[in-house]
PDB file of C-alpha atoms in Angstrom:
ATOM      1  CA  MET A1399      27.813 -15.137   0.566  1.00  0.00           C
ATOM      2  CA  LEU A1400      24.772 -17.284  -0.165  1.00  0.00           C
ATOM      3  CA  SER A1401      22.518 -14.888   1.802  1.00  0.00           C
ATOM      4  CA  VAL A1402      23.838 -12.082  -0.703  1.00  0.00           C
ATOM      5  CA  ILE A1403      22.984 -14.099  -3.619  1.00  0.00           C
ATOM      6  CA  VAL A1404      19.535 -15.001  -2.437  1.00  0.00           C
ATOM      7  CA  PHE A1405      18.794 -11.547  -1.350  1.00  0.00           C
ATOM      8  CA  SER A1406      19.974 -10.205  -4.625  1.00  0.00           C
ATOM      9  CA  ALA A1407      17.825 -12.478  -6.591  1.00  0.00           C
ATOM     10  CA  LEU A1408      14.767 -11.536  -4.477  1.00  0.00           C
ATOM     11  CA  ALA A1409      15.716  -7.914  -4.937  1.00  0.00           C
ATOM     12  CA  VAL A1410      15.743  -8.266  -8.513  1.00  0.00           C
ATOM     13  CA  ILE A1411      12.380 -10.213  -8.718  1.00  0.00           C
ATOM     14  CA  ALA A1412      10.856  -7.444  -6.486  1.00  0.00           C
ATOM     15  CA  LEU A1413      12.015  -4.715  -8.696  1.00  0.00           C
ATOM     16  CA  ALA A1414      11.283  -6.362 -11.922  1.00  0.00           C
ATOM     17  CA  SER A1415       7.660  -7.254 -10.856  1.00  0.00           C
ATOM     18  CA  GLY A1416       7.404  -3.646  -9.575  1.00  0.00           C
ATOM     19  CA  ILE A1417       8.406  -2.349 -13.006  1.00  0.00           C
ATOM     20  CA  ALA A1418       6.014  -4.805 -14.646  1.00  0.00           C
ATOM     21  CA  VAL A1419       3.143  -3.326 -12.674  1.00  0.00           C
ATOM     22  CA  PHE A1420       3.331  -0.265 -14.873  1.00  0.00           C
ATOM     23  CA  ARG A1421       4.447  -2.163 -18.208  1.00  0.00           C
ATOM     24  CA  VAL A1422       1.982  -4.984 -18.598  1.00  0.00           C
ATOM     25  CA  ASP A1423      -1.367  -4.232 -20.432  1.00  0.00           C
ATOM     26  CA  SER A1424      -3.608  -6.362 -18.319  1.00  0.00           C
ATOM     27  CA  MET A1425      -4.710  -4.931 -15.108  1.00  0.00           C
ATOM     28  CA  ALA A1426      -5.149  -8.455 -13.677  1.00  0.00           C
ATOM     29  CA  ARG A1427      -1.313  -9.192 -14.701  1.00  0.00           C
ATOM     30  CA  ALA A1428      -0.502  -5.851 -13.085  1.00  0.00           C
ATOM     31  CA  THR A1429      -1.963  -6.903  -9.728  1.00  0.00           C
ATOM     32  CA  TYR A1430      -0.268 -10.251  -9.794  1.00  0.00           C
ATOM     33  CA  ALA A1431       2.985  -8.502 -10.481  1.00  0.00           C
ATOM     34  CA  LEU A1432       2.425  -6.303  -7.398  1.00  0.00           C
ATOM     35  CA  ALA A1433       1.620  -9.497  -5.377  1.00  0.00           C
ATOM     36  CA  VAL A1434       4.998 -11.262  -6.573  1.00  0.00           C
ATOM     37  CA  SER A1435       6.805  -7.922  -5.424  1.00  0.00           C
ATOM     38  CA  PHE A1436       5.283  -8.004  -2.099  1.00  0.00           C
ATOM     39  CA  VAL A1437       5.921 -11.833  -1.688  1.00  0.00           C
ATOM     40  CA  ALA A1438       9.503 -11.184  -2.691  1.00  0.00           C
ATOM     41  CA  VAL A1439       9.862  -8.367   0.048  1.00  0.00           C
ATOM     42  CA  GLY A1440       8.186 -10.639   2.600  1.00  0.00           C
ATOM     43  CA  VAL A1441      10.700 -13.304   2.038  1.00  0.00           C
ATOM     44  CA  MET A1442      13.477 -10.710   2.402  1.00  0.00           C
ATOM     45  CA  LEU A1443      11.811  -9.880   5.729  1.00  0.00           C
ATOM     46  CA  LEU A1444      12.053 -13.525   6.693  1.00  0.00           C
ATOM     47  CA  MET A1445      15.837 -13.328   5.846  1.00  0.00           C
ATOM     48  CA  PHE A1446      16.028 -10.797   8.633  1.00  0.00           C
ATOM     49  CA  ASP A1447      14.599 -13.231  11.185  1.00  0.00           C
ATOM     50  CA  LEU A1448      11.315 -11.170  10.872  1.00  0.00           C
ATOM     51  CA  ASP A1449       9.054 -14.253  10.778  1.00  0.00           C
ATOM     52  CA  TYR A1450       5.765 -12.517  12.104  1.00  0.00           C
ATOM     53  CA  ILE A1451       6.087  -9.289  10.041  1.00  0.00           C
ATOM     54  CA  GLY A1452       7.272 -11.131   7.008  1.00  0.00           C
ATOM     55  CA  VAL A1453       4.226 -13.810   7.125  1.00  0.00           C
ATOM     56  CA  ILE A1454       1.535 -11.190   7.696  1.00  0.00           C
ATOM     57  CA  THR A1455       3.098  -8.822   4.784  1.00  0.00           C
ATOM     58  CA  ILE A1456       2.845 -11.949   2.597  1.00  0.00           C
ATOM     59  CA  LEU A1457      -0.627 -12.905   3.561  1.00  0.00           C
ATOM     60  CA  MET A1458      -2.136  -9.502   3.702  1.00  0.00           C
ATOM     61  CA  MET A1459      -0.679  -8.442   0.534  1.00  0.00           C
ATOM     62  CA  VAL A1460      -1.591 -11.432  -1.284  1.00  0.00           C
ATOM     63  CA  MET A1461      -5.331 -10.991  -0.058  1.00  0.00           C
ATOM     64  CA  GLU A1462      -5.105  -7.289  -0.854  1.00  0.00           C
ATOM     65  CA  MET A1463      -4.101  -7.813  -4.402  1.00  0.00           C
ATOM     66  CA  ALA A1464      -6.858 -10.363  -5.033  1.00  0.00           C
ATOM     67  CA  ILE A1465      -9.264  -7.704  -3.866  1.00  0.00           C
ATOM     68  CA  MET A1466      -7.499  -5.224  -5.977  1.00  0.00           C
ATOM     69  CA  ALA A1467      -7.712  -7.416  -9.104  1.00  0.00           C
ATOM     70  CA  ILE A1468     -11.414  -7.578  -8.495  1.00  0.00           C
ATOM     71  CA  TYR A1469     -11.475  -3.762  -8.218  1.00  0.00           C
ATOM     72  CA  MET A1470      -9.534  -3.332 -11.502  1.00  0.00           C
ATOM     73  CA  ILE A1471     -11.764  -5.707 -13.669  1.00  0.00           C
ATOM     74  CA  MET A1472     -14.767  -3.997 -12.082  1.00  0.00           C
ATOM     75  CA  PHE A1473     -13.865  -0.442 -12.615  1.00  0.00           C
ATOM     76  CA  MET A1474     -11.879  -0.571 -15.866  1.00  0.00           C
ATOM     77  CA  GLY A1475     -14.980  -1.627 -17.877  1.00  0.00           C
ATOM     78  CA  MET A1476     -12.825  -3.021 -20.751  1.00  0.00           C
ATOM     79  CA  ASN A1477      -9.701  -5.274 -21.058  1.00  0.00           C
ATOM     80  CA  PRO A1478      -6.709  -2.930 -21.989  1.00  0.00           C
ATOM     81  CA  ALA A1479      -4.998  -6.187 -23.145  1.00  0.00           C
ATOM     82  CA  LEU A1480      -7.235  -6.311 -26.029  1.00  0.00           C
ATOM     83  CA  MET A1481      -7.640  -2.434 -26.386  1.00  0.00           C
ATOM     84  CA  PRO A1482      -4.092  -1.099 -25.569  1.00  0.00           C
ATOM     85  CA  MET A1483      -4.201   2.616 -24.607  1.00  0.00           C
ATOM     86  CA  SER A1484      -2.101   5.015 -22.736  1.00  0.00           C
ATOM     87  CA  MET A1485      -3.367   5.955 -19.188  1.00  0.00           C
ATOM     88  CA  VAL A1486      -0.369   8.021 -18.056  1.00  0.00           C
ATOM     89  CA  HIS A1487       0.373  11.698 -17.889  1.00  0.00           C
ATOM     90  CA  ASN A1488       3.427  13.507 -17.098  1.00  0.00           C
ATOM     91  CA  LYS A1489       5.450  10.495 -17.892  1.00  0.00           C
ATOM     92  CA  ARG A1490       8.658  12.269 -18.702  1.00  0.00           C
ATOM     93  CA  TRP A1491       8.505  14.365 -15.436  1.00  0.00           C
ATOM     94  CA  SER A1492       7.608  11.382 -13.477  1.00  0.00           C
ATOM     95  CA  ALA A1493      10.525   9.326 -14.671  1.00  0.00           C
ATOM     96  CA  ILE A1494      12.951  12.384 -14.118  1.00  0.00           C
ATOM     97  CA  LEU A1495      11.797  12.890 -10.713  1.00  0.00           C
ATOM     98  CA  ALA A1496      11.881   9.060  -9.722  1.00  0.00           C
ATOM     99  CA  VAL A1497      15.383   8.809 -11.168  1.00  0.00           C
ATOM    100  CA  GLY A1498      16.426  11.957  -9.237  1.00  0.00           C
ATOM    101  CA  THR A1499      15.075  10.373  -6.098  1.00  0.00           C
ATOM    102  CA  PHE A1500      16.701   7.092  -6.621  1.00  0.00           C
ATOM    103  CA  LEU A1501      19.958   8.684  -7.183  1.00  0.00           C
ATOM    104  CA  LEU A1502      19.734  11.010  -4.092  1.00  0.00           C
ATOM    105  CA  LEU A1503      18.662   7.955  -1.851  1.00  0.00           C
ATOM    106  CA  ALA A1504      21.177   5.562  -3.365  1.00  0.00           C
ATOM    107  CA  GLY A1505      23.867   8.459  -2.873  1.00  0.00           C
ATOM    108  CA  GLY A1506      22.708   8.852   0.828  1.00  0.00           C
ATOM    109  CA  ALA A1507      22.867   5.096   1.398  1.00  0.00           C
ATOM    110  CA  LEU A1508      26.394   4.585   0.102  1.00  0.00           C
ATOM    111  CA  LEU A1509      27.904   7.643   1.351  1.00  0.00           C
ATOM    112  CA  ILE A1510      26.516   8.005   4.713  1.00  0.00           C
ATOM    113  CA  PRO A1511      28.918   6.395   7.310  1.00  0.00           C
ATOM    114  CA  TRP A1512      26.562   4.190   9.033  1.00  0.00           C
ATOM    115  CA  ALA A1513      26.881   3.380  12.756  1.00  0.00           C
ATOM    116  CA  ALA A1514      27.958  -0.084  13.822  1.00  0.00           C
ATOM    117  CA  ARG A1515      25.220  -2.521  15.066  1.00  0.00           C
ATOM    118  CA  THR A1516      24.303  -1.965  18.840  1.00  0.00           C
ATOM    119  CA  GLY A1517      22.702  -4.786  20.747  1.00  0.00           C
ATOM    120  CA  SER A1518      21.723  -8.011  19.668  1.00  0.00           C
ATOM    121  CA  PRO A1519      18.153  -9.488  18.460  1.00  0.00           C
ATOM    122  CA  ALA A1520      15.948 -11.094  21.168  1.00  0.00           C
ATOM    123  CA  ALA A1521      16.112 -14.886  20.965  1.00  0.00           C
ATOM    124  CA  ASP A1522      12.369 -14.814  20.279  1.00  0.00           C
ATOM    125  CA  LEU A1523      11.520 -11.833  17.952  1.00  0.00           C
ATOM    126  CA  THR A1524       7.776 -12.571  17.741  1.00  0.00           C
ATOM    127  CA  ALA A1525       7.468 -12.700  21.537  1.00  0.00           C
ATOM    128  CA  SER A1526       9.644  -9.685  22.060  1.00  0.00           C
ATOM    129  CA  LEU A1527       7.263  -7.749  19.661  1.00  0.00           C
ATOM    130  CA  GLY A1528       4.337  -8.998  21.490  1.00  0.00           C
ATOM    131  CA  GLU A1529       5.742  -7.828  24.715  1.00  0.00           C
ATOM    132  CA  ALA A1530       6.616  -4.450  23.298  1.00  0.00           C
ATOM    133  CA  ILE A1531       3.163  -3.557  21.928  1.00  0.00           C
ATOM    134  CA  MET A1532       1.549  -5.009  25.205  1.00  0.00           C
ATOM    135  CA  GLY A1533       4.052  -3.113  27.417  1.00  0.00           C
ATOM    136  CA  SER A1534       6.271   0.038  26.681  1.00  0.00           C
ATOM    137  CA  LYS A1535       4.731   0.518  23.235  1.00  0.00           C
ATOM    138  CA  MET A1536       1.237   0.268  24.058  1.00  0.00           C
ATOM    139  CA  LEU A1537       0.509   3.616  23.001  1.00  0.00           C
ATOM    140  CA  VAL A1538       1.285   2.682  19.439  1.00  0.00           C
ATOM    141  CA  MET A1539      -1.218   0.114  19.546  1.00  0.00           C
ATOM    142  CA  LEU A1540      -3.881   2.358  21.323  1.00  0.00           C
ATOM    143  CA  THR A1541      -3.489   4.848  18.430  1.00  0.00           C
ATOM    144  CA  VAL A1542      -3.518   2.367  15.555  1.00  0.00           C
ATOM    145  CA  SER A1543      -6.618   0.540  16.868  1.00  0.00           C
ATOM    146  CA  PRO A1544      -9.013   3.606  16.572  1.00  0.00           C
ATOM    147  CA  ILE A1545      -7.512   4.706  13.392  1.00  0.00           C
ATOM    148  CA  LEU A1546      -8.237   1.302  12.016  1.00  0.00           C
ATOM    149  CA  PHE A1547     -11.787   1.613  13.375  1.00  0.00           C
ATOM    150  CA  ALA A1548     -12.324   5.115  11.979  1.00  0.00           C
ATOM    151  CA  THR A1549     -11.113   3.759   8.628  1.00  0.00           C
ATOM    152  CA  ILE A1550     -13.691   0.919   8.576  1.00  0.00           C
ATOM    153  CA  VAL A1551     -16.453   3.532   9.365  1.00  0.00           C
ATOM    154  CA  ALA A1552     -15.192   6.172   6.906  1.00  0.00           C
ATOM    155  CA  ALA A1553     -14.772   3.575   4.155  1.00  0.00           C
ATOM    156  CA  LEU A1554     -18.399   2.174   4.708  1.00  0.00           C
ATOM    157  CA  VAL A1555     -19.751   5.700   4.678  1.00  0.00           C
ATOM    158  CA  LEU A1556     -17.921   6.772   1.409  1.00  0.00           C
ATOM    159  CA  ALA A1557     -18.780   3.271  -0.364  1.00  0.00           C
ATOM    160  CA  ASN A1558     -22.438   3.108   0.837  1.00  0.00           C
ATOM    161  CA  PRO A1559     -24.607   4.092  -2.056  1.00  0.00           C
ATOM    162  CA  ARG A1560     -27.554   4.941   0.047  1.00  0.00           C
ATOM    163  CA  GLY A1561     -27.670   6.018   3.614  1.00  0.00           C
ATOM    164  CA  ARG A1562     -30.139   6.792   6.128  1.00  0.00           C
ATOM    165  CA  TYR A1563     -30.232  10.385   4.793  1.00  0.00           C
ATOM    166  CA  ASP A1564     -30.913   9.478   1.483  1.00  0.00           C
ATOM    167  CA  ARG A1565     -33.766   7.362   2.916  1.00  0.00           C
ATOM    168  CA  TRP A1566     -35.335   9.773   5.545  1.00  0.00           C
ATOM    169  CA  GLY A1567     -34.372  13.276   4.425  1.00  0.00           C
ATOM    170  CA  ASP A1568     -31.745  15.704   5.656  1.00  0.00           C
ATOM    171  CA  GLU A1569     -33.798  16.104   8.799  1.00  0.00           C
ATOM    172  CA  LEU A1570     -34.427  12.438   9.146  1.00  0.00           C
ATOM    173  CA  ASN A1571     -38.132  13.188   9.442  1.00  0.00           C
ATOM    174  CA  ARG A1572     -39.689  11.749   6.340  1.00  0.00           C
ATOM    175  CA  PRO A1573     -42.685   9.912   7.244  1.00  0.00           C
ATOM    176  CA  THR A1574     -41.793   6.833   4.942  1.00  0.00           C
ATOM    177  CA  PRO A1575     -38.441   5.990   3.519  1.00  0.00           C
ATOM    178  CA  ASP A1576     -37.578   7.038   0.024  1.00  0.00           C
ATOM    179  CA  ASP A1577     -36.648   3.683  -1.430  1.00  0.00           C
ATOM    180  CA  PRO A1578     -36.443   2.464  -4.888  1.00  0.00           C
ATOM    181  CA  GLN A1579     -38.560  -0.407  -3.835  1.00  0.00           C
ATOM    182  CA  GLN A1580     -41.141  -0.180  -0.909  1.00  0.00           C
ATOM    183  CA  GLY A1581     -41.161  -2.621   2.045  1.00  0.00           C
ATOM    184  CA  GLY A1582     -38.494  -3.747   4.448  1.00  0.00           C
ATOM    185  CA  LEU A1583     -38.157  -2.398   8.032  1.00  0.00           C
ATOM    186  CA  GLY A1584     -39.805   0.802   9.018  1.00  0.00           C
ATOM    187  CA  ARG A1585     -38.242   3.209  11.796  1.00  0.00           C
TER     188      ARG A1585
ATOM    189  CA  MET B 190      24.475  -8.663   2.778  1.00  0.00           C
ATOM    190  CA  THR B 191      24.969  -5.405   3.873  1.00  0.00           C
ATOM    191  CA  LEU B 192      22.903  -2.333   4.934  1.00  0.00           C
ATOM    192  CA  GLN B 193      23.897  -0.427   1.802  1.00  0.00           C
ATOM    193  CA  LEU B 194      22.639  -3.264  -0.688  1.00  0.00           C
ATOM    194  CA  VAL B 195      19.255  -3.532   1.129  1.00  0.00           C
ATOM    195  CA  LEU B 196      18.878   0.167   1.153  1.00  0.00           C
ATOM    196  CA  ILE B 197      19.643   0.506  -2.518  1.00  0.00           C
ATOM    197  CA  ALA B 198      17.033  -2.286  -3.342  1.00  0.00           C
ATOM    198  CA  ALA B 199      14.678  -0.392  -1.027  1.00  0.00           C
ATOM    199  CA  ALA B 200      15.218   2.970  -2.929  1.00  0.00           C
ATOM    200  CA  ALA B 201      14.676   1.407  -6.216  1.00  0.00           C
ATOM    201  CA  LEU B 202      11.456  -0.109  -5.276  1.00  0.00           C
ATOM    202  CA  PHE B 203      10.466   3.350  -3.742  1.00  0.00           C
ATOM    203  CA  CYS B 204      11.166   5.180  -6.793  1.00  0.00           C
ATOM    204  CA  VAL B 205       9.292   2.688  -9.150  1.00  0.00           C
ATOM    205  CA  GLY B 206       6.454   3.206  -7.065  1.00  0.00           C
ATOM    206  CA  LEU B 207       7.015   6.955  -6.926  1.00  0.00           C
ATOM    207  CA  TYR B 208       7.034   6.980 -10.831  1.00  0.00           C
ATOM    208  CA  GLY B 209       3.815   4.933 -11.038  1.00  0.00           C
ATOM    209  CA  ALA B 210       1.884   7.277  -8.215  1.00  0.00           C
ATOM    210  CA  LEU B 211       3.060  10.208 -10.410  1.00  0.00           C
ATOM    211  CA  SER B 212       2.220   9.133 -13.844  1.00  0.00           C
ATOM    212  CA  GLN B 213      -0.712   6.913 -13.657  1.00  0.00           C
ATOM    213  CA  GLN B 214      -4.215   8.136 -14.443  1.00  0.00           C
ATOM    214  CA  VAL B 215      -6.316   5.231 -13.076  1.00  0.00           C
ATOM    215  CA  VAL B 216      -7.036   5.765  -9.387  1.00  0.00           C
ATOM    216  CA  VAL B 217      -6.249   1.961  -8.509  1.00  0.00           C
ATOM    217  CA  MET B 218      -2.955   2.092 -10.434  1.00  0.00           C
ATOM    218  CA  VAL B 219      -1.953   5.263  -8.344  1.00  0.00           C
ATOM    219  CA  MET B 220      -2.617   3.358  -5.449  1.00  0.00           C
ATOM    220  CA  MET B 221      -0.573   0.387  -6.691  1.00  0.00           C
ATOM    221  CA  GLY B 222       2.298   2.872  -7.042  1.00  0.00           C
ATOM    222  CA  LEU B 223       1.769   4.146  -3.220  1.00  0.00           C
ATOM    223  CA  GLU B 224       1.933   0.449  -2.294  1.00  0.00           C
ATOM    224  CA  LEU B 225       5.221   0.004  -3.995  1.00  0.00           C
ATOM    225  CA  MET B 226       6.590   2.980  -2.408  1.00  0.00           C
ATOM    226  CA  LEU B 227       5.507   1.535   1.177  1.00  0.00           C
ATOM    227  CA  ASN B 228       7.005  -1.783   0.109  1.00  0.00           C
ATOM    228  CA  GLY B 229      10.344  -0.008  -0.295  1.00  0.00           C
ATOM    229  CA  VAL B 230       9.756   1.722   3.271  1.00  0.00           C
ATOM    230  CA  ILE B 231       9.032  -1.555   4.918  1.00  0.00           C
ATOM    231  CA  LEU B 232      12.254  -3.060   3.544  1.00  0.00           C
ATOM    232  CA  ALA B 233      14.368  -0.002   4.559  1.00  0.00           C
ATOM    233  CA  VAL B 234      12.790  -0.024   8.125  1.00  0.00           C
ATOM    234  CA  ALA B 235      13.618  -3.848   8.372  1.00  0.00           C
ATOM    235  CA  ALA B 236      17.054  -3.147   7.162  1.00  0.00           C
ATOM    236  CA  PHE B 237      17.770  -0.270   9.592  1.00  0.00           C
ATOM    237  CA  TRP B 238      16.280  -2.423  12.391  1.00  0.00           C
ATOM    238  CA  TRP B 239      18.568  -5.386  11.641  1.00  0.00           C
ATOM    239  CA  PHE B 240      21.831  -3.688  10.933  1.00  0.00           C
ATOM    240  CA  LEU B 241      21.609  -0.780  13.242  1.00  0.00           C
ATOM    241  CA  THR B 242      19.577  -1.619  16.393  1.00  0.00           C
ATOM    242  CA  PRO B 243      17.650  -4.835  16.413  1.00  0.00           C
ATOM    243  CA  VAL B 244      15.392  -3.831  19.472  1.00  0.00           C
ATOM    244  CA  PRO B 245      11.599  -4.452  19.363  1.00  0.00           C
ATOM    245  CA  ASP B 246      10.816  -0.688  18.505  1.00  0.00           C
ATOM    246  CA  GLY B 247      12.001  -1.215  14.909  1.00  0.00           C
ATOM    247  CA  GLN B 248       9.493  -3.994  14.776  1.00  0.00           C
ATOM    248  CA  VAL B 249       6.583  -1.910  16.141  1.00  0.00           C
ATOM    249  CA  LEU B 250       7.415   0.984  13.529  1.00  0.00           C
ATOM    250  CA  LEU B 251       7.172  -1.791  10.755  1.00  0.00           C
ATOM    251  CA  LEU B 252       3.590  -2.532  12.218  1.00  0.00           C
ATOM    252  CA  VAL B 253       2.792   0.991  11.885  1.00  0.00           C
ATOM    253  CA  VAL B 254       3.808   1.066   8.198  1.00  0.00           C
ATOM    254  CA  ILE B 255       1.962  -1.860   7.406  1.00  0.00           C
ATOM    255  CA  THR B 256      -1.109  -0.318   9.130  1.00  0.00           C
ATOM    256  CA  ALA B 257      -0.596   2.788   7.086  1.00  0.00           C
ATOM    257  CA  MET B 258      -0.737   0.658   4.037  1.00  0.00           C
ATOM    258  CA  THR B 259      -3.853  -1.024   4.983  1.00  0.00           C
ATOM    259  CA  VAL B 260      -5.593   2.371   5.639  1.00  0.00           C
ATOM    260  CA  GLU B 261      -4.299   3.596   2.446  1.00  0.00           C
ATOM    261  CA  MET B 262      -5.939   0.655   0.545  1.00  0.00           C
ATOM    262  CA  ALA B 263      -9.175   0.811   2.469  1.00  0.00           C
ATOM    263  CA  MET B 264      -9.668   4.535   1.835  1.00  0.00           C
ATOM    264  CA  GLY B 265      -8.408   4.341  -1.599  1.00  0.00           C
ATOM    265  CA  PHE B 266     -10.945   1.488  -2.597  1.00  0.00           C
ATOM    266  CA  ALA B 267     -13.629   3.456  -0.907  1.00  0.00           C
ATOM    267  CA  VAL B 268     -12.797   6.573  -2.721  1.00  0.00           C
ATOM    268  CA  ALA B 269     -12.563   4.789  -6.065  1.00  0.00           C
ATOM    269  CA  THR B 270     -16.083   3.302  -5.645  1.00  0.00           C
ATOM    270  CA  LEU B 271     -17.402   6.808  -4.778  1.00  0.00           C
ATOM    271  CA  LEU B 272     -15.647   8.294  -7.820  1.00  0.00           C
ATOM    272  CA  HIS B 273     -16.946   5.656 -10.007  1.00  0.00           C
ATOM    273  CA  ARG B 274     -20.520   6.071  -8.872  1.00  0.00           C
ATOM    274  CA  SER B 275     -20.695   9.686  -9.037  1.00  0.00           C
ATOM    275  CA  ARG B 276     -18.672  10.338 -12.109  1.00  0.00           C
ATOM    276  CA  GLY B 277     -18.685   6.938 -13.924  1.00  0.00           C
ATOM    277  CA  SER B 278     -15.022   7.222 -14.189  1.00  0.00           C
ATOM    278  CA  ASP B 279     -11.865   6.077 -12.262  1.00  0.00           C
ATOM    279  CA  MET B 280      -9.441   8.568 -13.683  1.00  0.00           C
ATOM    280  CA  THR B 281      -7.617  10.959 -11.438  1.00  0.00           C
ATOM    281  CA  ASP B 282      -7.918  13.742 -14.112  1.00  0.00           C
ATOM    282  CA  SER B 283     -11.804  13.609 -13.504  1.00  0.00           C
ATOM    283  CA  ALA B 284     -11.324  14.483  -9.894  1.00  0.00           C
ATOM    284  CA  THR B 285      -9.600  17.691  -9.862  1.00  0.00           C
ATOM    285  CA  ASP B 286     -12.334  19.718  -8.173  1.00  0.00           C
ATOM    286  CA  LEU B 287     -10.021  20.746  -5.159  1.00  0.00           C
ATOM    287  CA  ALA B 288      -6.874  21.091  -7.354  1.00  0.00           C
ATOM    288  CA  GLY B 289      -5.129  24.569  -7.329  1.00  0.00           C
TER     289      GLY B 289
END
């Protein structure tokens, strides 16, 4: 009974802060609200004995939201809390679609006769996860690793304002680099 | 605590995120909506794992979802930076070159 109460409270916090993300005027507050939602879900994962996944979710998302707050402040160029303005489109249809999707998913959750639980969790869930990704599920890690590496490269290429083609020309054959300020390393 | 209760909470989180992803104009706010949707997915996967088959496979799937979230954020920030540099704007409505 206590777990139901705690879980329900966490769910309300996660949902309320999720709604607050799109209701508050300040971008920083929106980011913090999202961080609160993630922390609440992370604690829910801890209630499922998912210690490792729960902790990395909380740590990763809090750091991610800190970075996101910087981006919001950097790109918005003004404080919406001081200059409230509507930055939404298709509000009505978005709401209709979201409510319709919720009714569909909630209906499915309530009406589907879910199977009974088979098996029981391992004594040490973190160790069993480690054994799985280093054993029978190694292909998942082998796939995820290059994807993450490709993401790092792609993100750097997209975010980099000046690459070597900007400096040395399309054929990379310019005798001197086209830099705003001369100097630095040559070829 | 029952599977249904957790799934309804996850569905609610997913749909709030869906509303945000569809309605927001700022790229970073759209990313926040996508994050909320994935937040709901994480909760639903954890619930399926715990209430149906608590074997390590479910945990591996959770790791994959968290990885997808990380990739989405990294690429989203990179695209937002590129968009802001080239257009001086971070609105989705100013980046419709490939639409339709």
